[in-house]
Coordinates of C-alpha atoms and ligand atoms in Angstrom, one line a residue:
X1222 CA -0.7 -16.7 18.5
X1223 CA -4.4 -16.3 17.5
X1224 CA -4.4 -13.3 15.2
X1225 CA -7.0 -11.2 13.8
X1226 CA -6.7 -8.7 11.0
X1227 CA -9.1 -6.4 8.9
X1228 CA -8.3 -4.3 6.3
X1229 CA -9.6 -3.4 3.2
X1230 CA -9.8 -6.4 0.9
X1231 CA -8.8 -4.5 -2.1
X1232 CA -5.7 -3.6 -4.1
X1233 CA -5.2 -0.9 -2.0
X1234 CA -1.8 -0.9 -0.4
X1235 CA -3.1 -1.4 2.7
X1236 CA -5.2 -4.1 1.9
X1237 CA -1.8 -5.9 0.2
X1238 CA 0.3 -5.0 3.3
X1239 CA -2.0 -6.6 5.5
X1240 CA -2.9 -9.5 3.4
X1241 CA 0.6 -10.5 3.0
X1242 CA 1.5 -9.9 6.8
X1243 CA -1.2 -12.7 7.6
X1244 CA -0.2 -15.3 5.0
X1245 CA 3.5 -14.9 6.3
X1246 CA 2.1 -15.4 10.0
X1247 CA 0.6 -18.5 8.8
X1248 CA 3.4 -19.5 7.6
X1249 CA 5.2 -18.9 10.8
X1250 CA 2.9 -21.3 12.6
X1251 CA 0.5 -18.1 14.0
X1252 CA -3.6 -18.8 13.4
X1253 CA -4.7 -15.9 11.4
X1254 CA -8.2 -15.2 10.9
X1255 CA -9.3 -12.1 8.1
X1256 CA -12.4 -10.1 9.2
X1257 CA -13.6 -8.2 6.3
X1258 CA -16.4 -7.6 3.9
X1259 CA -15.1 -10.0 0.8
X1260 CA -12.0 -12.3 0.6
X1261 CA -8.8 -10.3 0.2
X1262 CA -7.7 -9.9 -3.4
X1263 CA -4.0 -11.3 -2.3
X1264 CA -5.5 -14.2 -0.6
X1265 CA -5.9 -16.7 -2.7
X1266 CA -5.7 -20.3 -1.1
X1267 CA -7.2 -20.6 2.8
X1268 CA -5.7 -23.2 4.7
X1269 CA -5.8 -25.0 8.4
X1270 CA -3.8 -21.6 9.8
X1271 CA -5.7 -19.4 7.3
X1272 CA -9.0 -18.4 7.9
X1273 CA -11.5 -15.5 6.3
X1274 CA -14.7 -14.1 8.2
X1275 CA -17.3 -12.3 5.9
X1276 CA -18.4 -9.1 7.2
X1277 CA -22.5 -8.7 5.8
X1278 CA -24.2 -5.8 5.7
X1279 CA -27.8 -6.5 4.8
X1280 CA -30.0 -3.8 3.1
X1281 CA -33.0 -2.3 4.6
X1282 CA -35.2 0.4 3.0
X1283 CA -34.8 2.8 6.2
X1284 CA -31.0 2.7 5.8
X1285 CA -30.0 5.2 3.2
X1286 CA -26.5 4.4 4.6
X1287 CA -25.5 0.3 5.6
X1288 CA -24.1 0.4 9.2
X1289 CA -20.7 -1.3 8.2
X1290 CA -19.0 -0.3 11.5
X1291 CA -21.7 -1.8 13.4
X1292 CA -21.7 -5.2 11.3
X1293 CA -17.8 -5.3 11.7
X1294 CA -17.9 -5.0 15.7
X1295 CA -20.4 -7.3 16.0
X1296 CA -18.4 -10.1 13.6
X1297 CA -15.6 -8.7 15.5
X1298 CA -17.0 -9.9 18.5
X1299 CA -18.4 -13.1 17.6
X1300 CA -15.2 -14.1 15.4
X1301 CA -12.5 -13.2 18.9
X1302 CA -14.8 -14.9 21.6
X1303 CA -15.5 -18.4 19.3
X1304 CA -11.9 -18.5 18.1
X1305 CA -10.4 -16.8 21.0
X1306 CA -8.4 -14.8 19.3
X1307 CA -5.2 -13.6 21.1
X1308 CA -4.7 -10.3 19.5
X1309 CA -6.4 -8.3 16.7
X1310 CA -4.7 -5.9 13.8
X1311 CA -6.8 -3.4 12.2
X1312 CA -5.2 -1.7 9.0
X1313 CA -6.6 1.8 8.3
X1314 CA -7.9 4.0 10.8
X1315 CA -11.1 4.2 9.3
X1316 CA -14.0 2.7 10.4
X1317 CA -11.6 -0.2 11.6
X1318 CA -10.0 1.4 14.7
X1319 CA -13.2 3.0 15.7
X1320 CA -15.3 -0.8 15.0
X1321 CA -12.5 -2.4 17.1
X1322 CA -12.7 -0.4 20.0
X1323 CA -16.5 -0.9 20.1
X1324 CA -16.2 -4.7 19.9
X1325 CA -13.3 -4.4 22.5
X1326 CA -15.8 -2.3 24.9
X1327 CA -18.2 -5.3 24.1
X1328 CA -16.1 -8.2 24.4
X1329 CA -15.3 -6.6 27.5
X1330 CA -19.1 -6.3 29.0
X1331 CA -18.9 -10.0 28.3
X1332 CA -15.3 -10.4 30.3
X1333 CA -13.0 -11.4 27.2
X1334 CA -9.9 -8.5 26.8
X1335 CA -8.5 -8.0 23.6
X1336 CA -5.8 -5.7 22.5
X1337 CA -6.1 -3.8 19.5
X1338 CA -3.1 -2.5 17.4
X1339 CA -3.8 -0.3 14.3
X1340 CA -1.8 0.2 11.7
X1341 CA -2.1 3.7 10.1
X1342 CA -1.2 3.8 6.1
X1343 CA -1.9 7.0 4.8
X1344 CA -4.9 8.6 3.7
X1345 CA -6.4 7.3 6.9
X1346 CA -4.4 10.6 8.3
X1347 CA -3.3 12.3 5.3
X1348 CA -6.7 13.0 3.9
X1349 CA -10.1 11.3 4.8
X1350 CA -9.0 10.9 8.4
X1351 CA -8.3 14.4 8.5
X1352 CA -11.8 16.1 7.4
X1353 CA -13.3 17.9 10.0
X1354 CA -16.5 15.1 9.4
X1355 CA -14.2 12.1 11.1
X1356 CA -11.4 13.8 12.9
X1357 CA -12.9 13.9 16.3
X1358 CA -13.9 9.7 15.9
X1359 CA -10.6 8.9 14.3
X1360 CA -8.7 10.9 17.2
X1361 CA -10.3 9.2 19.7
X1362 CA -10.0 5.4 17.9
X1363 CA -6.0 6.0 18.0
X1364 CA -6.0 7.4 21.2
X1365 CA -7.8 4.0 22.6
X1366 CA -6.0 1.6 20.6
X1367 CA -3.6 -0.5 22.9
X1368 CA -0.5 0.1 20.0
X1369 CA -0.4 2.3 17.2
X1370 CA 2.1 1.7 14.3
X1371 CA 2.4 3.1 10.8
X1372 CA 4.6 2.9 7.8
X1373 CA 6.9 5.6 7.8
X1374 CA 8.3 8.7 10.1
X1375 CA 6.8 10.8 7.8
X1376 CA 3.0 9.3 8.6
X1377 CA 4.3 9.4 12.3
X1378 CA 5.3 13.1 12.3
X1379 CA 1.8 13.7 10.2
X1380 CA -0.1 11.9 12.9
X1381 CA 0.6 13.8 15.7
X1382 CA 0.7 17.1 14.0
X1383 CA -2.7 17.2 12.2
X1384 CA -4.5 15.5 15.1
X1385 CA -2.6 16.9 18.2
X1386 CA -1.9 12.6 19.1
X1387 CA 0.6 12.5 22.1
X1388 CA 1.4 9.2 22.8
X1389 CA 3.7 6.4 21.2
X1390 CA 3.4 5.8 17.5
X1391 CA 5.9 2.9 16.5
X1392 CA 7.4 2.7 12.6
X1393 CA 7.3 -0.6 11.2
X1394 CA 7.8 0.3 7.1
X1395 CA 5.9 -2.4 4.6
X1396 CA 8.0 -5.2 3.0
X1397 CA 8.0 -7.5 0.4
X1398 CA 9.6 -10.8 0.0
X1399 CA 12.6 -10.4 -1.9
X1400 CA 13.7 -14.1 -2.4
X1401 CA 10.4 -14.0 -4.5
X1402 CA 11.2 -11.2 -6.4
X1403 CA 15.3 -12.5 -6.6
X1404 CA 13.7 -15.6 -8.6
X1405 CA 11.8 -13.5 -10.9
X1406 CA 14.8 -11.9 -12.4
X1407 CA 15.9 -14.5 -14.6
X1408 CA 11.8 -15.3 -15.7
X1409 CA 11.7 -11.6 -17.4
X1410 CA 10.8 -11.5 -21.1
X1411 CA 11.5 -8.3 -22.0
X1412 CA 10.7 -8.7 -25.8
X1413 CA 7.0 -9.5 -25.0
X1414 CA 6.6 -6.0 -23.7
X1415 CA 9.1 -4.2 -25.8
X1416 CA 10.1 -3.6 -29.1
X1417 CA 13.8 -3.9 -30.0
X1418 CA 15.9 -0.9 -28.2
X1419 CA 12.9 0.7 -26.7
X1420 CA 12.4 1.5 -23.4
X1421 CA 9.2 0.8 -21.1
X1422 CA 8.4 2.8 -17.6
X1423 CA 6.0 1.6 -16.3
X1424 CA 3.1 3.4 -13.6
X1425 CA 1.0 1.6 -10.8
X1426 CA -2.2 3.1 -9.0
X1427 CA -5.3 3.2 -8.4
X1428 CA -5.6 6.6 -10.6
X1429 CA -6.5 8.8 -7.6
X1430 CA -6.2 12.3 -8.2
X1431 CA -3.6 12.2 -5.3
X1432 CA -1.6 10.3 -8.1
X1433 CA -1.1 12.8 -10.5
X1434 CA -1.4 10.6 -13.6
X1435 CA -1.3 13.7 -16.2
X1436 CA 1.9 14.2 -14.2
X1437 CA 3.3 10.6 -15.4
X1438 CA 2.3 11.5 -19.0
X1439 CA 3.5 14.8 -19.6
X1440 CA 7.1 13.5 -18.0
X1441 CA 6.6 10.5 -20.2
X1442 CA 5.9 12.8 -23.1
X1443 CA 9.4 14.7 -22.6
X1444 CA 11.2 11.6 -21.9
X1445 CA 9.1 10.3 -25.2
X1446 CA 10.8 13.4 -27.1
X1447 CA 14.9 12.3 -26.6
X1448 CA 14.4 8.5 -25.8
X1449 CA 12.8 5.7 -27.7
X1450 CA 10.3 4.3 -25.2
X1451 CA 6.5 3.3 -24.2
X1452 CA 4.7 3.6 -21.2
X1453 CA 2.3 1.1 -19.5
X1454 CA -0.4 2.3 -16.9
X1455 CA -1.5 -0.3 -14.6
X1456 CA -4.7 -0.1 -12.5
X1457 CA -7.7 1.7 -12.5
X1458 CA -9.4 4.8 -11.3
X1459 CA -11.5 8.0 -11.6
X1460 CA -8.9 9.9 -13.0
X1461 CA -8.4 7.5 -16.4
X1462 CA -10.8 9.3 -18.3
X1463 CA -9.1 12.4 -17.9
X1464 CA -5.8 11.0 -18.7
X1465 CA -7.1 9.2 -22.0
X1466 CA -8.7 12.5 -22.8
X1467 CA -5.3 14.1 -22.5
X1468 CA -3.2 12.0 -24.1
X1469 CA -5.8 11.9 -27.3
X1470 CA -5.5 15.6 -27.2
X1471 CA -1.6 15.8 -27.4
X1472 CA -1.4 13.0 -29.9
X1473 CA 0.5 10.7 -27.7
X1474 CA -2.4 7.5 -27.8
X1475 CA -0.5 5.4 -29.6
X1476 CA 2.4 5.2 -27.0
X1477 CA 0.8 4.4 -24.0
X1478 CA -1.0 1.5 -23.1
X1479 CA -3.5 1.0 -20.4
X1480 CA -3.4 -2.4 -18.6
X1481 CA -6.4 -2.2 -15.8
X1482 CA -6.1 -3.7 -12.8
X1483 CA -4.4 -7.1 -13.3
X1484 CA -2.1 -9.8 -11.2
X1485 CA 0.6 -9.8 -13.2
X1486 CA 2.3 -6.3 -12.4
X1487 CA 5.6 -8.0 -11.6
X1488 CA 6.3 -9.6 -15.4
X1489 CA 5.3 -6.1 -16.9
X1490 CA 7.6 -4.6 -14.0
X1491 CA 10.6 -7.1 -13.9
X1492 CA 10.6 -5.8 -17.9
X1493 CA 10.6 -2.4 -17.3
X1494 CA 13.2 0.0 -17.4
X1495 CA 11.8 2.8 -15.2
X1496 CA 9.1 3.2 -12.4
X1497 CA 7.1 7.0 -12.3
X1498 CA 5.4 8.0 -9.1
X1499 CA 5.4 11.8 -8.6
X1500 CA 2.3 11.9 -6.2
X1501 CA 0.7 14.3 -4.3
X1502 CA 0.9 12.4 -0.8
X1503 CA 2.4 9.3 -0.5
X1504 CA 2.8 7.9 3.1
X1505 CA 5.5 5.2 1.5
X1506 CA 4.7 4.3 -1.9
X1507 CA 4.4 0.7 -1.9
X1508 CA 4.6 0.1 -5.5
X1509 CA 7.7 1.6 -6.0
X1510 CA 9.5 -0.9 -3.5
X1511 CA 7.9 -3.1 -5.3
X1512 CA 9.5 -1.9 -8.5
X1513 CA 12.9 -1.6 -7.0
X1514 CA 12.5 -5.2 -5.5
X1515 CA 12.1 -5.8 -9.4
X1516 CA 15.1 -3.5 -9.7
X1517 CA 13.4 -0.7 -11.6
X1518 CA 15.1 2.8 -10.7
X1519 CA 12.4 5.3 -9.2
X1520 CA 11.7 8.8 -10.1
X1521 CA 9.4 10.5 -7.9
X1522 CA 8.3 13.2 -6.0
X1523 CA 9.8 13.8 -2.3
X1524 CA 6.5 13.6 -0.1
X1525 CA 6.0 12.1 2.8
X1526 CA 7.6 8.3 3.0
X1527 CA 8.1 8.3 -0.9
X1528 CA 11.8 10.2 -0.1
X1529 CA 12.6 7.7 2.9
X1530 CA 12.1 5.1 0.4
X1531 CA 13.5 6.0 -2.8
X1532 CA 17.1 7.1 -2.3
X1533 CA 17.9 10.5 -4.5
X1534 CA 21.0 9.7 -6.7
X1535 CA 20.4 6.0 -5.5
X1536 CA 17.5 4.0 -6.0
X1537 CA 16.2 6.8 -8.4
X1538 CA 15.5 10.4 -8.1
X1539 CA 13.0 12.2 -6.1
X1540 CA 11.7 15.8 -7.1
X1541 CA 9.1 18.3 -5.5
X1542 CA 5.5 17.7 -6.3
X1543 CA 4.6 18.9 -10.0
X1544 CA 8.0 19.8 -11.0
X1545 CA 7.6 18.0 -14.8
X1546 CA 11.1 19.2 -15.8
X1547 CA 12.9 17.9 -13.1
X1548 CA 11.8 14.4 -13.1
X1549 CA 12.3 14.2 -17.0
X1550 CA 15.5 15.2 -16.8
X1551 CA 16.5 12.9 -14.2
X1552 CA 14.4 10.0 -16.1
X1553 CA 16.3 10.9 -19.2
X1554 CA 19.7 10.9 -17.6
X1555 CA 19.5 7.3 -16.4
X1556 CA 17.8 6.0 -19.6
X1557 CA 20.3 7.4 -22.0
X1558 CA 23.4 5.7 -19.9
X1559 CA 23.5 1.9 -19.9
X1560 CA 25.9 2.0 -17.4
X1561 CA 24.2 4.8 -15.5
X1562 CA 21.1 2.3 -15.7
X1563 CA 22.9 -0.7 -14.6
X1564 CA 24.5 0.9 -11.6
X1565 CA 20.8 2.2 -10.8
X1566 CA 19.2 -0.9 -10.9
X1567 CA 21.6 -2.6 -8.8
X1568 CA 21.2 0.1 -5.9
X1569 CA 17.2 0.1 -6.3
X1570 CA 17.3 -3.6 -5.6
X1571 CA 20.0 -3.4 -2.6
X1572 CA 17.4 -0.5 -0.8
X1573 CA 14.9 -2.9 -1.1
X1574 CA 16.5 -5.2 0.5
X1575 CA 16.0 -3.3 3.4
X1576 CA 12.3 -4.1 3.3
X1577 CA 12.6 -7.8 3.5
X1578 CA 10.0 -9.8 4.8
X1579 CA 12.3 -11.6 7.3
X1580 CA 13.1 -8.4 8.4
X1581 CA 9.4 -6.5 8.9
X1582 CA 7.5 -9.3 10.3
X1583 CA 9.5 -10.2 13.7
X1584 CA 9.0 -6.8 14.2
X1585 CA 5.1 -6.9 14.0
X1586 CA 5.1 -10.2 16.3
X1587 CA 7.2 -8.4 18.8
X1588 CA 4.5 -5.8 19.1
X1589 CA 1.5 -8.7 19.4
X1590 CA 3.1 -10.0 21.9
X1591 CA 3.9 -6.3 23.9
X1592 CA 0.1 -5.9 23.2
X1593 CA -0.6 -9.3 25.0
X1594 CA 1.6 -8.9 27.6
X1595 CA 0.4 -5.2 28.4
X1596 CA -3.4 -6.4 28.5
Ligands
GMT501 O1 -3.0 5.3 -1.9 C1 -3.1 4.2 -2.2 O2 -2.8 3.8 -3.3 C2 -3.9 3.2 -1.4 C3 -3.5 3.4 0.1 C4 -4.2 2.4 0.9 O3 -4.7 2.8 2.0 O4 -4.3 1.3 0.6 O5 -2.1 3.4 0.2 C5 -1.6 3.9 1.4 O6 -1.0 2.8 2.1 C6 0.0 2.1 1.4 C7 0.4 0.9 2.2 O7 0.9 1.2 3.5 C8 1.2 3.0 1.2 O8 2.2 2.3 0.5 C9 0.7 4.2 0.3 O9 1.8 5.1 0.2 C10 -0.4 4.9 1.0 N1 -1.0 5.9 0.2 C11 -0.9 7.2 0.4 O10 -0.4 7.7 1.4 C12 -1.5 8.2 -0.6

């Protein structure tokens, strides 16, 4: 099939979901093409089934805002009818549902059909989607699009309860490859990260308030109190500041380290002996199946996908939003076991499994080709 996918090209979970969803459809044999407005962070090599379309938006002084959505639908349009693209995949509700539906209603003027899926991650319906400013456009955008899917029954039940949406919603949960992730076991060099008996957990975001980073410290600090250990922040956000402010206050700088955004989160993770994520909203918390691909035991909160994924008493522990006693103690429990650890580990790798690549993807060309069929 001839596929075409935007997202955000970011390291945004949805931007990572969809990236890797196209390279593995190359792989398959499928033509993808990537419609967005720079090259996908993920998507490093381009190849003769690989293809990327730059989205520009060029400035002009009237403009105080750049019409993206328009620039989108019009590459939109001129990327399906030159390549004659089968089927196209929008990730995130918005503008790319709404900027699809447009370049569908022109394509169609011009007597090309093309079915649009979108794939809702999160804070598409969670929280920006949601805001009286875009509800009525985002509404409509699902409403049009030929299939809906998103990533959890949690961000199904959301959808049609905050925005009253009727019709079928399928649940196809992200993935990750875990043959990839089974090599890097035996390439993890603990001793670069830590020192001696101590123990590193390990946080990945993009520092969102929705992340609840003073969260992660003040559970690392208790942890901190009972258990030799370290804890490594990896990304970047608005909220850093205030969580290098607090931990200069409480006198804990010198045992956390701040790593930015880098490529390299699964040597620091396939080191690490536990994963924090006690978010706000998480529609499935991507980074913590990567961690238990990695087989780091996750504690977390219990929102949204977050306690499909992570298995209380299994792959970790999950805990209500804020509750900084609860996760510490359960952090604490499986940190001061070895055998408690070991037995944690192995079951945060075998629910990853679930989430295998081989597994996810048939499931997304099943619904191209429903899409197709139905157009
Ligand atoms: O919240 C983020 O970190 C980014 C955001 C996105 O849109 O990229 O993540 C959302 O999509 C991910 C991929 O499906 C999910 O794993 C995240 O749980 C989801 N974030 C939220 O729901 C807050």
């Amino acid at each position: 099939m001839k596929i075409g996918i935007v997202c955000y090209p970011t390291f945004g979970g949805s931007g990572v979901v969809a990236t890797e969803l196209g390279i593995e459809l190359s792989n398959k044999g499928h033509e993808i093409h990537f419609i967005t407005y720079s090259q996908p962070v993920r998507l490093d090599a381009l190849s003769k089934n690989l293809h990327y379309h730059e989205v520009n938006v060029p400035d002009y002084p009237l403009f105080k805002y750049e019409p993206y959505e328009l620039a989108l639908s019009s590459k939109l349009y001129d990327v399906i009818s030159k390549y004659k693209i089968d089927v196209l995949h929008v990730h995130y509700a918005i503008p790319h549902a709404y900027a699809a539906y447009m370049a569908k209603k022109i394509l169609d003027e011009n007597g090309f059909n093309i079915p649009i899926i979108t794939t809702l991650h999160g804070t598409d319906i969670t929280l920006v989607g949601n805001h009286p400013f875009y509800k009525p456009a985002v509404t409509f955008s699902i409403n049009k699009s030929d299939i809906v899917t998103c990533v959890s029954n949690s961000l199904r039940d959301d959808t049609r309860e905050f925005f009253g949406i009727k019709r079928d919603i399928e649940v196809i949960p992200n993935f990750i490859d875990i043959d990839k992730y089974d090599k890097k076991h035996h390439l993890c060099e603990r001793n670069m990260i830590a020192e001696g008996e101590e123990k590193i957990i390990v946080h990945v975001s993009n520092f969102r308030p929705l992340k609840r980073i003073i969260d992660v410290i003040k559970i690392f600090d208790k942890i901190s109190q009972k258990i030799n250990s370290k804890l490594i922040m990896v990304g970047d956000g608005p909220d850093k500041k205030k969580a290098k402010d607090f931990l200069r206050k409480n006198d804990l700088k010198n045992k956390v380290i701040f790593l930015g955004k880098t490529n390299e989160v699964d040597e620091i993770l396939c080191s690490s002996d536990l994963f924090l994520l006690p978010s706000e909203k998480e529609s499935f918390g991507l980074a913590a199946l990567e961690a238990m691909a990695l087989k780091v035991p996750v504690i977390s909160s219990n929102v949204g996908g977050l306690k499909e994924l992570n298995i209380n008493g299994n792959s970790g522990y999950t805990s209500d939003v804020g509750d900084i006693d609860s996760m510490s103690n359960n952090a604490i429990e499986i940190l001061s076991n070895e055998n408690l650890k070991k037995k944690f580990k192995t079951q945060a790798f075998e629910n990853a499994k679930k989430y295998d690549i081989k597994k996810v993807i048939p499931l997304y060309e099943d619904v191209y080709k429903k899409a197709i069929s139905k157009s």
